[in-house]
């Protein structure tokens, strides 16, 4: 079992930046960020493999968001820049038993409780 705890959400103006963190209770393989806006399905944002050498991003965030991890700290990060109102959602950290990058919700076995990100002026 893996426990995941997100932190770093909040309110930011359009064009601003936020950094999210996800602390895992032990070493994990592939990890990812997903988000869910009100009335919408949970969607893929970004994923990173166990070594941190391979990443994948949703087209909607490519060039604005950066995923990274520090395995010595069992922690994953999401740096979000140039935020837009449509980025508003609850952001979830997830961990999978796969060693390759995965983008589907059903590929992930463990989930955090989520952190709210609101982009508004």
CSV table of C-alpha atoms in Angstrom, one decimal:
chain,number,residue,atom,x,y,z
A,1,UNK,CA,0.0,0.0,0.0
A,2,UNK,CA,1.2,3.5,-0.8
A,3,UNK,CA,-0.2,6.7,0.8
A,4,UNK,CA,0.0,9.9,-1.2
A,5,UNK,CA,-0.4,13.4,0.1
A,6,UNK,CA,-0.7,16.4,-2.1
A,7,UNK,CA,0.1,20.0,-1.1
A,8,UNK,CA,0.6,23.4,-2.7
A,9,UNK,CA,-2.8,24.2,-4.2
A,10,UNK,CA,-4.5,27.5,-3.9
A,11,UNK,CA,-5.9,30.6,-5.6
A,12,UNK,CA,-3.8,32.3,-8.3
A,13,UNK,CA,-4.5,35.0,-10.9
A,14,UNK,CA,-4.4,34.1,-14.7
A,15,UNK,CA,-0.9,34.0,-15.9
A,16,UNK,CA,0.5,33.2,-12.5
A,17,UNK,CA,2.3,30.1,-11.2
A,18,UNK,CA,1.8,27.4,-8.6
A,19,UNK,CA,3.9,24.4,-7.5
A,20,UNK,CA,2.3,21.2,-6.3
A,21,UNK,CA,4.0,18.5,-4.3
A,22,UNK,CA,3.1,14.9,-3.7
A,23,UNK,CA,4.7,13.0,-0.9
A,24,UNK,CA,4.6,9.2,-1.1
A,25,UNK,CA,4.9,6.9,1.9
A,26,UNK,CA,7.5,4.7,0.1
A,27,UNK,CA,9.3,4.4,-3.2
A,28,UNK,CA,7.0,4.2,-6.2
A,29,UNK,CA,7.2,3.5,-9.9
A,30,UNK,CA,5.4,5.6,-12.5
A,31,UNK,CA,3.6,8.6,-11.0
A,32,UNK,CA,1.2,11.0,-12.4
A,33,UNK,CA,-1.0,14.1,-12.0
A,34,UNK,CA,-4.6,14.2,-12.9
A,35,UNK,CA,-7.3,16.8,-12.5
A,36,UNK,CA,-11.0,17.0,-12.2
A,37,UNK,CA,-13.1,20.1,-12.7
A,38,UNK,CA,-16.7,20.3,-11.5
A,39,UNK,CA,-19.1,18.3,-13.7
A,40,UNK,CA,-16.2,16.8,-15.7
A,41,UNK,CA,-14.4,13.5,-15.7
A,42,UNK,CA,-10.9,13.1,-14.2
A,43,UNK,CA,-8.3,13.8,-16.9
A,44,UNK,CA,-4.6,13.2,-17.3
A,45,UNK,CA,-2.2,16.1,-16.8
A,46,UNK,CA,1.3,14.7,-16.7
A,47,UNK,CA,3.2,11.5,-15.8
A,48,UNK,CA,6.8,10.5,-15.0
A,49,UNK,CA,8.5,7.2,-15.0
A,50,UNK,CA,10.3,5.7,-12.0
A,51,UNK,CA,13.7,7.2,-12.8
A,52,UNK,CA,12.4,10.6,-13.9
A,53,UNK,CA,13.9,10.2,-17.3
A,54,UNK,CA,10.7,9.9,-19.2
A,55,UNK,CA,7.7,12.3,-19.0
A,56,UNK,CA,4.4,12.8,-20.8
A,57,UNK,CA,2.0,15.7,-20.8
A,58,UNK,CA,-1.5,16.4,-21.9
A,59,UNK,CA,-1.6,18.7,-24.9
A,60,UNK,CA,-3.5,21.3,-22.9
A,61,UNK,CA,-0.6,21.8,-20.5
A,62,UNK,CA,2.4,21.1,-22.6
A,63,UNK,CA,5.0,23.9,-22.5
A,64,UNK,CA,3.4,25.4,-19.3
A,65,UNK,CA,3.6,22.6,-16.8
A,66,UNK,CA,6.7,20.6,-15.7
A,67,UNK,CA,6.6,17.3,-13.8
A,68,UNK,CA,9.6,16.1,-11.8
A,69,UNK,CA,10.5,13.8,-8.9
A,70,UNK,CA,13.1,13.4,-6.2
A,71,UNK,CA,13.2,9.7,-5.4
A,72,UNK,CA,15.4,10.3,-2.3
A,73,UNK,CA,12.5,12.2,-0.9
A,74,UNK,CA,9.7,10.0,-2.4
A,75,UNK,CA,8.3,13.2,-3.7
A,76,UNK,CA,6.8,14.3,-7.0
A,77,UNK,CA,6.3,17.9,-8.1
A,78,UNK,CA,4.2,19.8,-10.7
A,79,UNK,CA,5.4,23.2,-11.6
A,80,UNK,CA,2.5,25.1,-13.2
A,81,UNK,CA,3.2,28.3,-15.1
A,82,UNK,CA,1.1,30.6,-17.3
A,83,UNK,CA,-2.0,29.3,-15.5
A,84,UNK,CA,-5.4,29.8,-17.2
A,85,UNK,CA,-8.9,29.8,-15.7
A,86,UNK,CA,-9.5,26.5,-17.5
A,87,UNK,CA,-6.8,24.9,-15.3
A,88,UNK,CA,-9.1,25.3,-12.3
A,89,UNK,CA,-9.7,21.8,-10.9
A,90,UNK,CA,-8.9,19.5,-8.0
A,91,UNK,CA,-5.5,18.1,-8.8
A,92,UNK,CA,-4.8,14.5,-7.8
A,93,UNK,CA,-1.5,12.7,-7.4
A,94,UNK,CA,-1.4,9.0,-8.4
A,95,UNK,CA,1.0,6.1,-8.4
A,96,UNK,CA,1.1,3.1,-10.6
A,97,UNK,CA,2.7,-0.3,-10.4
A,98,UNK,CA,4.0,0.1,-14.0
A,99,UNK,CA,7.6,1.1,-14.8
A,100,UNK,CA,6.6,2.8,-18.0
A,101,UNK,CA,4.7,6.1,-18.3
A,102,UNK,CA,0.9,5.7,-18.2
A,103,UNK,CA,-1.9,8.2,-19.1
A,104,UNK,CA,-5.1,6.4,-18.2
A,105,UNK,CA,-6.9,6.7,-14.9
A,106,UNK,CA,-7.4,3.0,-14.7
A,107,UNK,CA,-3.6,2.3,-14.9
A,108,UNK,CA,-3.0,3.9,-11.5
A,109,UNK,CA,-3.4,2.0,-8.3
A,110,UNK,CA,-3.0,4.6,-5.6
A,111,UNK,CA,-4.5,8.1,-5.3
A,112,UNK,CA,-4.1,11.1,-3.1
A,113,UNK,CA,-7.1,13.1,-1.7
A,114,UNK,CA,-6.5,16.0,-4.1
A,115,UNK,CA,-5.7,19.7,-3.8
A,116,UNK,CA,-7.8,22.5,-5.1
A,117,UNK,CA,-6.3,24.8,-7.7
A,118,UNK,CA,-8.3,27.9,-8.6
A,119,UNK,CA,-7.2,30.3,-11.4
A,120,UNK,CA,-9.3,33.5,-11.2
A,121,UNK,CA,-8.9,37.2,-11.2
